[in-house]
Each structure stands twice: as C-alpha cells, then as structure tokens.
Amino acid sequence: QGHLVESGGASVQNGGSLRLSCVSSGFTYSAFCMAWFRQDQGKERERVATIDSRGDTNYADAVKDRFTISYDNAKRTLYLQMNGLKPEDTAMYYCAADSEADCTYKDDGNLLVEPNFWGQGTQVTVSS
C-alpha cells in the first residue's frame, strides 16, 4: 500500500523560496506518475507539476520558470523547488502519485488518470 508524506511548507515573504519534499513508500516504482497539486480555500484544486519514471516533467503555466519538480530515486523522495513565490501561490500543497503508469495528459494539460495515492498536505503561505 502506497504512502506519501509531505513536508517543507512554511510562511515566506513575496519573492522568497521554499523546497517541498514528499517521501514515498510502498510503490513498485517500475512506472509511476508523481505530482504536486495545490488548493487554496474556496478555490478548485489545481495541478502544479508532474514527473514520471521516464523523467518527463510538466508544469502549470502559472508556475513555469519559477518551480522545479524533481525525484530522487535513491531516497524515494519527490521535491518541488519554488522560487519567486507570489501571494497567489498561497495554498495547501499535496503530493500525489499514480503507482501503475507514467503520466498521460488530457488536451487541457490535466492528468488523464486521477492519482490513486495522496499525502496529507503541507501549507505554503506567501505574504506581500
């Protein structure tokens, strides 16, 4: 049974940086799609970035060129390096994984397959 645990959320000033981590366990890792999502109060959940077992990455337009997703296979840990943070980046950030296949996307850029494992979330707050 897969398990995901996020950490690294904090309160920062506009323009600051943070690195989120998500330790994974219980997956086969032969093929996977791992993602960061975020959701702020009263807003819909949105996909932030994805990476799969091939190393292919994909980013939401709102974070492109500011955020970097990576995966350390030896540590079984997913990361999200966030630079140039803005108040609109404030949200609960969730790590998610599809443990059975690499990432595939709809025409609108969202994942075709809903992740089957989710972490508990870590809060990021950016003040102006």
Coordinates of C-alpha atoms in Angstrom, one line a residue:
Q1 CA 0.0 0.0 0.0
G2 CA 1.5 3.3 -1.1
H3 CA 2.1 6.1 1.4
L4 CA 3.1 9.7 0.8
V5 CA 4.3 12.2 3.5
E6 CA 4.9 15.9 2.6
S7 CA 7.0 18.4 4.4
G8 CA 8.6 21.8 3.9
G9 CA 5.6 24.1 3.9
A10 CA 6.1 27.5 5.7
S11 CA 5.2 31.2 5.6
V12 CA 7.5 33.3 3.4
Q13 CA 7.7 36.8 2.0
N14 CA 6.8 37.7 -1.6
G15 CA 9.8 36.7 -3.8
G16 CA 11.0 34.0 -1.3
S17 CA 11.8 30.4 -1.9
L18 CA 10.8 27.1 -0.4
R19 CA 11.5 23.4 -1.2
L20 CA 8.8 20.9 -0.5
S21 CA 9.6 17.2 0.0
C22 CA 7.4 14.1 -0.3
V23 CA 8.7 10.8 0.9
S24 CA 7.1 7.8 -0.8
S25 CA 6.9 4.2 0.2
G26 CA 5.1 1.0 -0.8
F27 CA 5.2 1.5 -4.6
T28 CA 6.8 -0.8 -7.1
Y29 CA 8.4 2.2 -8.9
S30 CA 8.6 0.4 -12.3
A31 CA 6.3 3.0 -13.7
F32 CA 4.8 5.9 -11.9
C33 CA 3.4 9.4 -12.3
M34 CA 4.1 11.8 -9.3
A35 CA 2.6 15.2 -9.0
W36 CA 2.2 18.3 -6.8
F37 CA -1.3 19.8 -6.6
R38 CA -2.4 22.8 -4.6
Q39 CA -5.7 24.1 -3.3
D40 CA -6.4 27.4 -1.6
Q41 CA -9.6 28.0 0.5
G42 CA -12.6 28.4 -1.7
K43 CA -10.7 27.5 -4.9
E44 CA -10.6 24.5 -7.1
R45 CA -7.6 22.1 -6.8
E46 CA -5.1 22.7 -9.5
R47 CA -2.2 20.6 -10.8
V48 CA 1.2 22.4 -10.2
A49 CA 3.8 20.0 -11.7
T50 CA 4.3 16.4 -12.6
I51 CA 7.2 14.0 -13.2
D52 CA 7.2 10.3 -14.1
S53 CA 9.5 7.3 -14.2
R54 CA 10.9 8.4 -17.6
G55 CA 11.9 11.8 -16.0
D56 CA 9.4 13.7 -18.2
T57 CA 8.1 16.8 -16.4
N58 CA 5.2 19.1 -17.0
Y59 CA 4.2 22.4 -15.3
A60 CA 1.2 24.5 -15.0
D61 CA 1.6 27.9 -16.8
A62 CA 1.3 29.8 -13.5
V63 CA 4.4 28.2 -12.1
K64 CA 6.5 27.6 -15.2
D65 CA 10.0 29.1 -14.9
R66 CA 9.6 29.5 -11.2
F67 CA 9.0 26.0 -9.8
T68 CA 11.1 22.9 -10.5
I69 CA 9.9 19.3 -9.8
S70 CA 12.4 16.5 -9.3
Y71 CA 12.5 13.0 -8.0
D72 CA 15.4 11.3 -6.1
N73 CA 15.0 7.6 -6.8
A74 CA 17.5 6.5 -4.2
K75 CA 15.7 8.4 -1.5
R76 CA 12.2 7.7 -3.0
T77 CA 11.5 11.4 -2.5
L78 CA 9.7 13.9 -4.6
Y79 CA 10.7 17.6 -4.4
L80 CA 9.2 20.9 -5.5
Q81 CA 11.7 23.8 -5.6
M82 CA 9.7 27.0 -5.5
N83 CA 11.4 30.3 -6.3
G84 CA 10.0 33.7 -6.9
L85 CA 7.0 32.9 -4.7
K86 CA 3.9 35.2 -5.0
P87 CA 0.9 35.7 -2.7
E88 CA -1.2 33.8 -5.3
D89 CA 0.9 30.7 -4.7
T90 CA -0.6 30.5 -1.2
A91 CA -2.3 27.2 -0.8
M92 CA -2.2 23.7 0.7
Y93 CA 0.2 21.7 -1.4
Y94 CA -0.4 18.0 -1.9
C95 CA 1.8 15.2 -3.2
A96 CA 0.1 12.6 -5.3
A97 CA 1.0 9.5 -7.2
D98 CA -0.3 7.1 -9.7
S99 CA 1.7 3.9 -8.9
E100 CA 0.9 2.0 -12.1
A101 CA 1.8 4.1 -15.1
D102 CA 3.7 7.1 -16.4
C103 CA 1.9 10.4 -16.7
T104 CA -0.6 10.9 -19.5
Y105 CA -2.5 14.1 -20.1
K106 CA -5.8 15.4 -21.4
D107 CA -5.8 18.1 -24.1
D108 CA -6.2 20.8 -21.4
G109 CA -3.0 19.7 -19.7
N110 CA -4.6 18.0 -16.7
L111 CA -3.7 14.4 -15.9
L112 CA -5.8 11.8 -17.7
V113 CA -5.7 9.4 -14.8
E114 CA -6.5 10.6 -11.3
P115 CA -3.7 9.7 -8.8
N116 CA -4.5 6.9 -6.5
F117 CA -2.4 8.0 -3.6
W118 CA -2.4 11.3 -1.8
G119 CA -0.4 12.9 1.0
Q120 CA -1.9 14.9 3.8
G121 CA -0.7 18.3 2.5
T122 CA 1.7 21.0 3.6
Q123 CA 0.7 24.7 3.9
V124 CA 2.5 27.4 1.9
T125 CA 1.7 31.0 2.8
V126 CA 3.2 33.9 0.9
S127 CA 2.7 37.4 2.3
S128 CA 3.0 40.6 0.3

